[in-house]
Amino acid sequence: MKITQIKAYEILASGGYPTVEAEVTLENGVSERASVPYGASAGSHEATVLVDGDKRRYHGKGVTNVIKNIEEKIAPILIGKEVENQRELDQAMIALDGTDNKANLGGNAVLAVSVACARVAARAQNKPLYLYLRDTFNTGVDFSSLPNPMVVVIEGGKHADETTDLQEYCISGISPGGPTENIRKALESYHTLQKILKANGLSTNVGNEGAFAPNGIPSNEAPFTYILEAIEQAGYKPGVDLGISIDAAASEFYADGKYNLKLENRQLIATELIAYYTTWFEKYPIVTVEDMLSEDDWDNWVALKKITDAYKIELIGDDLTVTSVVRLQKAIDLNAISSILIKLNQIGSVTETIDACMLARQHGMMSVPSHRGGGETNDTAMVDLAVAVGGKFIKVGPTRGERVAKYNRLMEIEREVKGPTI
Ligand code: PGA
Ligand code: ZN
């Protein structure tokens, strides 16, 4: 089925700034749209989020140039091509851009078109997106086990003011019942957590991702005790039904060789920080830890990996690896991580994202597709992608429409794959 038209629109993301939506039409008249998110604590090795820079519109964050790139540069090279050739379409856009980080066209331009192509191709074949992606890229996944929720329940760092230095504390579903059951357990614990935070005199306003951002929290360790209590009070077994995952997003509090824990008034070098983290590994049912060190602090990642391995904790790269096969290969060669966070917009195309997931899979690593903290949309392609590549978790916030859309899509897929779930 050939592509006949590609249009693009400036829409709003959850952060209140614009993002881009692309619409791809086929020769049979069918069209589909896709929109892309942006990060708040984006890694410096990520694909470019191109914005206009015209201060008269949205403080420079308009995307009218991105729309022009789609309609005037990308559309002419893709129109007339077979939409099912996803790899070829993505490669054509990558070649047209000509940079390592999609600086010319914008990663946001390329990704919006890339996902819209996949979505309309899936529709042309009468398949749900996850099935289309699985078959197109021969991922070999049989859907017998679906991704579980990694629900962000407390957030700080760049995602909220006056709270923890670490960016995210999550409740991860680890019981064998499947995503719908794990989502329920995690959300029940999230609501119980609200009562516990209140009882401790903390505010329960929420941050960027819809998780609690408790102003006045005493330390970076305190969330563990509140979350543990919440899981237990909700009636679940920590470490059996639900585990704890954290994302330090440490690049955000790193400068000149020091990690600055502002909340605790301490500046630590990497070995001291790792020693502090290790006290948590001793005490709490932690299943995964992410970006515990800065994005180019490779040697210390390798040192930390030896410790997380000993505690059977998955060490996830996010800003470190930016969904790039090049940086992932380096992390594999150095033995710096055991799992990878996946964000389509970090690399900027469906093909490159799936290549990263497959490289991880070949090396026995789990993939964890994730939402973005800066501005999300209601697009749920990341969930279909997670299912198509056999992702172990999806990391998404607990509340707000653009977040629960992802969990609702995951539960919908579970119903489709397994039949009724409740
Ligand atoms: P971001 O954060 O989307 O704001 O970059 C999410 C994460 O670091 O996982
Ligand atoms: Zn992260």
Short mmCIF file of C-alpha atoms and ligand atoms in Angstrom, two decimals:
data_model
loop_
_atom_site.label_atom_id
_atom_site.label_comp_id
_atom_site.label_asym_id
_atom_site.label_seq_id
_atom_site.Cartn_x
_atom_site.Cartn_y
_atom_site.Cartn_z
CA MET A 1 0.00 0.00 0.00
CA LYS A 2 1.59 3.28 -1.13
CA ILE A 3 1.83 6.53 0.84
CA THR A 4 -0.06 9.35 -0.91
CA GLN A 5 0.04 12.21 1.60
CA ILE A 6 1.88 13.30 4.77
CA LYS A 7 0.61 16.22 6.84
CA ALA A 8 1.74 17.56 10.20
CA TYR A 9 0.18 19.67 12.94
CA GLU A 10 1.32 21.63 15.98
CA ILE A 11 -0.50 20.20 19.01
CA LEU A 12 -0.05 20.62 22.78
CA ALA A 13 1.75 18.12 24.97
CA SER A 14 0.94 17.63 28.67
CA GLY A 15 3.62 20.14 29.66
CA GLY A 16 1.63 22.90 27.92
CA TYR A 17 4.18 23.44 25.16
CA PRO A 18 3.72 22.35 21.56
CA THR A 19 4.74 19.09 20.03
CA VAL A 20 4.22 17.59 16.60
CA GLU A 21 1.58 15.27 15.24
CA ALA A 22 2.01 13.64 11.81
CA GLU A 23 -0.72 12.17 9.63
CA VAL A 24 0.05 9.63 6.92
CA THR A 25 -2.51 8.75 4.22
CA LEU A 26 -2.41 5.72 1.94
CA GLU A 27 -3.65 5.14 -1.60
CA ASN A 28 -6.84 3.52 -0.26
CA GLY A 29 -7.66 6.79 1.51
CA VAL A 30 -6.98 5.44 5.00
CA SER A 31 -4.94 7.68 7.30
CA GLU A 32 -3.52 7.49 10.82
CA ARG A 33 -1.83 10.00 13.10
CA ALA A 34 0.98 9.84 15.65
CA SER A 35 2.33 12.39 18.10
CA VAL A 36 5.60 12.50 20.02
CA PRO A 37 6.58 13.48 23.59
CA TYR A 38 9.57 15.38 24.96
CA GLY A 39 11.65 14.95 28.14
CA ALA A 40 12.25 17.24 31.12
CA SER A 41 15.57 15.66 32.02
CA ALA A 42 16.62 14.67 28.51
CA GLY A 43 20.08 13.13 28.17
CA SER A 44 22.63 15.13 26.19
CA HIS A 45 23.15 12.26 23.72
CA GLU A 46 19.48 12.15 22.66
CA ALA A 47 18.08 12.93 19.21
CA THR A 48 17.30 16.61 18.74
CA VAL A 49 13.91 17.94 19.74
CA LEU A 50 13.76 20.68 17.14
CA VAL A 51 11.88 23.86 18.12
CA ASP A 52 11.48 27.17 16.29
CA GLY A 53 13.38 29.40 18.71
CA ASP A 54 11.00 32.23 17.79
CA LYS A 55 10.43 33.88 21.18
CA ARG A 56 7.17 35.44 20.01
CA ARG A 57 5.54 32.01 19.97
CA TYR A 58 5.45 29.69 23.01
CA HIS A 59 8.70 31.18 24.36
CA GLY A 60 10.59 29.79 21.38
CA LYS A 61 9.16 26.28 21.73
CA GLY A 62 6.81 26.30 18.74
CA VAL A 63 7.30 23.56 16.15
CA THR A 64 6.22 25.24 12.90
CA ASN A 65 9.66 24.52 11.40
CA VAL A 66 9.27 20.86 12.27
CA ILE A 67 5.95 20.83 10.46
CA LYS A 68 7.59 22.41 7.42
CA ASN A 69 10.33 19.77 7.56
CA ILE A 70 7.71 17.04 7.51
CA GLU A 71 5.55 18.50 4.77
CA GLU A 72 8.27 20.01 2.55
CA LYS A 73 11.27 17.72 3.05
CA ILE A 74 10.12 14.34 4.35
CA ALA A 75 6.82 14.02 2.47
CA PRO A 76 8.41 14.35 -1.02
CA ILE A 77 10.83 11.47 -0.38
CA LEU A 78 8.26 9.12 1.20
CA ILE A 79 5.21 9.71 -0.98
CA GLY A 80 4.87 6.85 -3.46
CA LYS A 81 6.80 4.42 -1.24
CA GLU A 82 5.31 1.21 0.17
CA VAL A 83 4.25 1.93 3.76
CA GLU A 84 5.02 -1.64 4.90
CA ASN A 85 8.75 -1.11 4.33
CA GLN A 86 9.23 0.54 7.71
CA ARG A 87 13.00 0.06 7.80
CA GLU A 88 13.40 1.54 4.33
CA LEU A 89 11.20 4.54 5.21
CA ASP A 90 13.13 5.21 8.42
CA GLN A 91 16.46 4.83 6.65
CA ALA A 92 15.38 7.29 3.96
CA MET A 93 14.56 9.89 6.63
CA ILE A 94 17.83 9.22 8.48
CA ALA A 95 19.80 9.66 5.24
CA LEU A 96 17.90 12.83 4.37
CA ASP A 97 18.73 14.24 7.80
CA GLY A 98 22.39 13.29 7.51
CA THR A 99 23.39 13.87 11.17
CA ASP A 100 23.93 11.48 14.09
CA ASN A 101 21.28 13.13 16.22
CA LYS A 102 18.66 14.18 13.65
CA ALA A 103 19.61 17.81 14.13
CA ASN A 104 18.54 18.87 10.63
CA LEU A 105 15.01 17.49 10.39
CA GLY A 106 14.45 17.08 14.13
CA GLY A 107 14.04 13.75 15.91
CA ASN A 108 10.49 14.90 16.61
CA ALA A 109 9.79 15.26 12.85
CA VAL A 110 11.26 11.87 11.93
CA LEU A 111 9.64 9.99 14.82
CA ALA A 112 6.15 11.41 14.30
CA VAL A 113 6.21 10.28 10.66
CA SER A 114 7.85 6.96 11.53
CA VAL A 115 5.16 6.03 14.08
CA ALA A 116 2.31 7.30 11.87
CA CYS A 117 3.62 5.09 9.03
CA ALA A 118 3.69 2.04 11.31
CA ARG A 119 0.21 2.77 12.61
CA VAL A 120 -1.39 3.21 9.20
CA ALA A 121 0.46 0.17 7.82
CA ALA A 122 -0.90 -1.89 10.71
CA ARG A 123 -4.38 -0.67 9.90
CA ALA A 124 -3.92 -1.51 6.21
CA GLN A 125 -3.07 -5.06 7.26
CA ASN A 126 -5.94 -5.14 9.73
CA LYS A 127 -3.60 -5.85 12.63
CA PRO A 128 -3.17 -4.17 16.00
CA LEU A 129 0.06 -2.15 16.10
CA TYR A 130 1.87 -4.52 18.48
CA LEU A 131 1.23 -7.46 16.17
CA TYR A 132 2.26 -5.52 13.08
CA LEU A 133 5.54 -4.45 14.74
CA ARG A 134 6.23 -7.98 15.98
CA ASP A 135 5.70 -9.45 12.50
CA THR A 136 7.43 -6.68 10.54
CA PHE A 137 10.57 -6.82 12.65
CA ASN A 138 10.45 -10.58 13.36
CA THR A 139 10.97 -10.03 17.06
CA GLY A 140 10.00 -13.62 17.86
CA VAL A 141 7.86 -12.58 20.83
CA ASP A 142 4.86 -14.85 21.58
CA PHE A 143 2.92 -12.52 23.97
CA SER A 144 2.75 -15.25 26.62
CA SER A 145 4.14 -12.75 29.08
CA LEU A 146 3.26 -9.08 28.71
CA PRO A 147 5.04 -6.05 30.16
CA ASN A 148 4.18 -5.20 33.76
CA PRO A 149 3.65 -1.70 35.17
CA MET A 150 6.49 0.31 36.69
CA VAL A 151 4.36 3.04 38.22
CA VAL A 152 6.10 6.28 39.22
CA VAL A 153 4.62 7.12 42.64
CA ILE A 154 6.99 9.77 44.05
CA GLU A 155 8.91 12.21 41.91
CA GLY A 156 11.48 14.90 42.45
CA GLY A 157 14.59 16.10 40.60
CA LYS A 158 13.67 18.02 37.46
CA HIS A 159 10.07 16.81 37.69
CA ALA A 160 9.03 18.70 40.83
CA ASP A 161 10.19 21.52 43.10
CA GLU A 162 11.62 21.27 46.63
CA THR A 163 11.54 17.52 46.98
CA THR A 164 13.97 14.61 46.46
CA ASP A 165 17.17 14.93 44.43
CA LEU A 166 16.43 11.54 42.90
CA GLN A 167 13.90 11.87 40.12
CA GLU A 168 11.60 8.85 40.52
CA TYR A 169 10.50 6.22 43.00
CA CYS A 170 8.27 3.57 41.43
CA ILE A 171 6.15 0.62 42.44
CA SER A 172 6.79 -2.24 40.00
CA GLY A 173 4.35 -5.10 39.49
CA ILE A 174 6.19 -8.40 39.84
CA SER A 175 3.46 -10.90 40.64
CA PRO A 176 2.78 -13.47 37.89
CA GLY A 177 -0.86 -12.47 37.35
CA GLY A 178 -0.21 -10.18 34.38
CA PRO A 179 -0.38 -6.42 33.82
CA THR A 180 -4.05 -5.78 34.69
CA GLU A 181 -3.66 -7.40 38.09
CA ASN A 182 -0.32 -5.72 38.72
CA ILE A 183 -1.68 -2.31 37.70
CA ARG A 184 -4.47 -2.70 40.26
CA LYS A 185 -2.08 -3.68 43.05
CA ALA A 186 0.30 -0.84 42.23
CA LEU A 187 -2.46 1.78 42.03
CA GLU A 188 -4.04 0.60 45.28
CA SER A 189 -0.64 1.03 46.89
CA TYR A 190 -0.29 4.47 45.27
CA HIS A 191 -3.57 5.59 46.85
CA THR A 192 -2.52 4.15 50.19
CA LEU A 193 0.75 6.06 49.86
CA GLN A 194 -1.24 9.30 49.70
CA LYS A 195 -2.63 8.62 53.19
CA ILE A 196 0.82 7.76 54.53
CA LEU A 197 2.40 10.92 53.13
CA LYS A 198 -0.42 13.00 54.62
CA ALA A 199 -0.03 11.28 57.98
CA ASN A 200 3.64 12.29 57.87
CA GLY A 201 2.69 15.93 57.31
CA LEU A 202 3.74 15.97 53.65
CA SER A 203 1.91 17.50 50.72
CA THR A 204 0.42 15.19 48.11
CA ASN A 205 0.49 17.56 45.17
CA VAL A 206 1.73 15.89 42.03
CA GLY A 207 4.66 16.51 39.69
CA ASN A 208 5.10 16.30 35.91
CA GLU A 209 4.29 12.62 35.65
CA GLY A 210 1.29 12.62 38.01
CA ALA A 211 3.23 11.11 40.92
CA PHE A 212 3.35 12.65 44.41
CA ALA A 213 5.95 15.38 44.81
CA PRO A 214 6.10 15.67 48.61
CA ASN A 215 7.41 19.04 49.53
CA GLY A 216 9.41 18.93 52.75
CA ILE A 217 10.41 15.28 52.50
CA PRO A 218 13.32 14.73 54.92
CA SER A 219 15.77 12.73 52.76
CA ASN A 220 16.28 10.82 49.54
CA GLU A 221 15.83 7.63 51.54
CA ALA A 222 12.48 8.53 53.12
CA PRO A 223 10.38 7.53 50.06
CA PHE A 224 11.47 3.91 50.48
CA THR A 225 9.97 3.69 53.95
CA TYR A 226 6.70 5.35 52.89
CA ILE A 227 6.38 3.13 49.80
CA LEU A 228 7.16 -0.01 51.76
CA GLU A 229 4.50 0.90 54.29
CA ALA A 230 2.03 1.65 51.49
CA ILE A 231 2.56 -1.72 49.81
CA GLU A 232 2.07 -3.53 53.11
CA GLN A 233 -0.96 -1.48 54.19
CA ALA A 234 -2.55 -2.10 50.79
CA GLY A 235 -2.30 -5.79 51.63
CA TYR A 236 0.60 -6.85 49.41
CA LYS A 237 3.96 -8.47 50.01
CA PRO A 238 6.94 -6.25 49.15
CA GLY A 239 9.40 -8.15 47.01
CA VAL A 240 6.77 -10.74 46.06
CA ASP A 241 3.73 -8.89 44.70
CA LEU A 242 5.31 -5.51 44.23
CA GLY A 243 8.87 -4.21 44.21
CA ILE A 244 10.49 -0.80 44.27
CA SER A 245 12.22 0.77 41.26
CA ILE A 246 14.13 4.04 41.28
CA ASP A 247 15.46 6.41 38.65
CA ALA A 248 18.03 8.80 40.08
CA ALA A 249 18.44 10.71 36.77
CA ALA A 250 21.85 11.44 38.29
CA SER A 251 23.13 13.56 35.39
CA GLU A 252 20.82 16.26 36.74
CA PHE A 253 22.64 16.53 40.09
CA TYR A 254 26.16 15.89 38.80
CA ALA A 255 28.74 18.59 38.16
CA ASP A 256 32.55 18.62 38.13
CA GLY A 257 33.06 15.12 39.50
CA LYS A 258 30.57 15.54 42.37
CA TYR A 259 27.01 14.39 42.96
CA ASN A 260 25.16 17.16 44.77
CA LEU A 261 22.39 15.86 47.07
CA LYS A 262 20.89 19.28 47.78
CA LEU A 263 18.16 17.93 50.03
CA GLU A 264 20.76 16.34 52.30
CA ASN A 265 23.28 19.14 51.94
CA ARG A 266 25.95 16.69 50.80
CA GLN A 267 28.32 16.56 47.84
CA LEU A 268 29.52 13.04 47.16
CA ILE A 269 32.04 11.56 44.76
CA ALA A 270 30.83 8.49 42.85
CA THR A 271 32.31 5.91 45.24
CA GLU A 272 30.63 7.62 48.21
CA LEU A 273 27.34 7.82 46.35
CA ILE A 274 27.54 4.13 45.44
CA ALA A 275 28.22 3.30 49.09
CA TYR A 276 25.10 5.31 50.06
CA TYR A 277 23.01 3.50 47.42
CA THR A 278 24.30 0.16 48.69
CA THR A 279 22.78 0.82 52.12
CA TRP A 280 19.41 1.03 50.33
CA PHE A 281 20.05 -2.21 48.42
CA GLU A 282 20.57 -3.86 51.84
CA LYS A 283 17.32 -2.62 53.33
CA TYR A 284 14.60 -2.35 50.68
CA PRO A 285 12.97 -4.68 48.12
CA ILE A 286 14.49 -2.89 45.13
CA VAL A 287 14.05 -4.63 41.79
CA THR A 288 15.53 -2.08 39.38
CA VAL A 289 17.69 1.04 39.59
CA GLU A 290 18.16 3.48 36.70
CA ASP A 291 20.66 6.24 35.87
CA MET A 292 22.18 6.08 39.33
CA LEU A 293 25.27 7.80 37.92
CA SER A 294 25.84 10.46 35.32
CA GLU A 295 25.46 9.80 31.60
CA ASP A 296 29.21 9.63 30.83
CA ASP A 297 30.53 8.27 34.13
CA TRP A 298 31.22 4.88 32.49
CA ASP A 299 33.86 3.56 34.92
CA ASN A 300 31.61 4.07 37.92
CA TRP A 301 28.69 2.43 36.12
CA VAL A 302 30.89 -0.65 35.71
CA ALA A 303 31.73 -0.58 39.42
CA LEU A 304 28.06 -0.17 40.39
CA LYS A 305 27.01 -3.04 38.11
CA LYS A 306 29.16 -5.47 40.12
CA ILE A 307 27.22 -4.44 43.23
CA THR A 308 23.74 -4.51 41.69
CA ASP A 309 24.53 -7.96 40.27
CA ALA A 310 25.40 -9.15 43.77
CA TYR A 311 22.03 -7.89 45.06
CA LYS A 312 20.18 -9.28 42.01
CA ILE A 313 18.98 -5.79 41.11
CA GLU A 314 18.60 -4.80 37.46
CA LEU A 315 20.76 -1.79 36.57
CA ILE A 316 18.99 0.20 33.86
CA GLY A 317 20.63 2.68 31.49
CA ASP A 318 18.55 5.62 30.30
CA ASP A 319 20.49 8.86 29.68
CA LEU A 320 23.53 6.56 29.50
CA THR A 321 22.26 4.58 26.53
CA VAL A 322 19.55 6.84 24.97
CA THR A 323 17.96 3.93 23.03
CA SER A 324 21.00 3.94 20.74
CA VAL A 325 22.57 0.69 19.50
CA VAL A 326 25.96 2.43 19.53
CA ARG A 327 25.80 3.42 23.21
CA LEU A 328 24.07 0.16 24.13
CA GLN A 329 26.87 -1.82 22.45
CA LYS A 330 29.42 0.17 24.47
CA ALA A 331 27.48 -0.57 27.66
CA ILE A 332 27.41 -4.28 26.75
CA ASP A 333 31.14 -4.35 25.96
CA LEU A 334 31.98 -2.64 29.26
CA ASN A 335 29.42 -4.65 31.26
CA ALA A 336 27.97 -1.36 32.52
CA ILE A 337 24.23 -2.21 32.65
CA SER A 338 21.90 -5.19 32.81
CA SER A 339 18.77 -3.55 31.29
CA ILE A 340 17.84 -0.64 29.08
CA LEU A 341 15.17 2.05 29.29
CA ILE A 342 13.58 2.64 25.89
CA LYS A 343 12.20 5.96 24.69
CA LEU A 344 11.28 6.23 21.02
CA ASN A 345 12.07 9.93 20.93
CA GLN A 346 15.57 9.47 22.36
CA ILE A 347 16.64 7.94 19.06
CA GLY A 348 13.83 9.16 16.79
CA SER A 349 12.55 6.27 14.68
CA VAL A 350 10.65 3.01 15.10
CA THR A 351 13.34 0.95 13.35
CA GLU A 352 16.25 2.21 15.45
CA THR A 353 14.20 1.75 18.63
CA ILE A 354 13.37 -1.86 17.79
CA ASP A 355 17.00 -2.50 16.81
CA ALA A 356 18.06 -1.34 20.29
CA CYS A 357 15.45 -3.60 21.93
CA MET A 358 16.56 -6.58 19.87
CA LEU A 359 20.24 -6.01 20.63
CA ALA A 360 19.33 -5.90 24.32
CA ARG A 361 17.29 -9.09 23.97
CA GLN A 362 20.17 -10.92 22.26
CA HIS A 363 22.26 -10.14 25.32
CA GLY A 364 19.62 -11.28 27.79
CA MET A 365 18.79 -7.75 28.88
CA MET A 366 15.29 -6.54 29.57
CA SER A 367 13.83 -3.52 27.78
CA VAL A 368 11.70 -1.03 29.68
CA PRO A 369 9.81 1.33 27.35
CA SER A 370 9.02 4.60 29.10
CA HIS A 371 6.89 7.73 28.95
CA ARG A 372 8.54 11.19 29.00
CA GLY A 373 8.45 13.61 31.90
CA GLY A 374 8.42 16.93 30.06
CA GLY A 375 5.42 16.64 27.78
CA GLU A 376 3.47 13.51 26.91
CA THR A 377 0.58 13.07 24.52
CA ASN A 378 -2.24 10.55 24.44
CA ASP A 379 -0.33 8.51 21.86
CA THR A 380 0.11 4.94 23.11
CA ALA A 381 2.57 3.57 20.51
CA MET A 382 5.16 3.03 23.26
CA VAL A 383 2.88 0.38 24.79
CA ASP A 384 2.45 -1.53 21.52
CA LEU A 385 6.18 -1.31 21.01
CA ALA A 386 6.78 -2.68 24.53
CA VAL A 387 4.52 -5.66 23.79
CA ALA A 388 6.07 -6.24 20.34
CA VAL A 389 9.63 -6.45 21.70
CA GLY A 390 8.78 -8.45 24.83
CA GLY A 391 9.51 -5.54 27.20
CA LYS A 392 9.52 -6.52 30.85
CA PHE A 393 7.96 -3.33 32.23
CA ILE A 394 6.56 -0.05 30.97
CA LYS A 395 7.46 2.95 33.10
CA VAL A 396 4.55 5.42 33.29
CA GLY A 397 3.09 7.82 35.87
CA PRO A 398 0.00 6.83 37.88
CA THR A 399 -2.45 9.65 37.12
CA ARG A 400 -3.42 12.21 34.44
CA GLY A 401 -4.98 11.32 31.12
CA GLU A 402 -1.82 11.07 29.03
CA ARG A 403 -0.35 8.60 31.54
CA VAL A 404 -3.34 6.35 32.25
CA ALA A 405 -3.90 6.16 28.47
CA LYS A 406 -0.78 3.97 28.43
CA TYR A 407 -2.03 1.63 31.16
CA ASN A 408 -5.46 1.47 29.54
CA ARG A 409 -3.82 0.45 26.25
CA LEU A 410 -1.79 -2.22 28.06
CA MET A 411 -4.93 -3.66 29.68
CA GLU A 412 -6.71 -3.56 26.32
CA ILE A 413 -3.88 -5.55 24.74
CA GLU A 414 -3.97 -8.06 27.60
CA ARG A 415 -7.70 -8.59 27.00
CA GLU A 416 -7.05 -9.05 23.29
CA VAL A 417 -4.24 -11.51 23.83
CA LYS A 418 -5.60 -13.51 26.78
CA GLY A 419 -9.35 -12.88 26.89
CA PRO A 420 -11.17 -11.33 29.86
CA THR A 421 -8.83 -10.37 32.69
CA ILE A 422 -11.28 -9.56 35.49
P1 PGA B 1 12.35 12.68 31.22
O1 PGA B 1 12.51 11.70 32.44
O2 PGA B 1 11.38 12.12 30.27
O3 PGA B 1 11.93 13.96 31.87
O4 PGA B 1 13.73 12.81 30.59
C1 PGA B 1 12.12 10.37 32.44
C2 PGA B 1 13.27 9.49 32.82
O5 PGA B 1 14.38 9.99 33.08
O6 PGA B 1 13.14 8.28 32.82
ZN ZN B 2 15.44 7.98 33.49
#
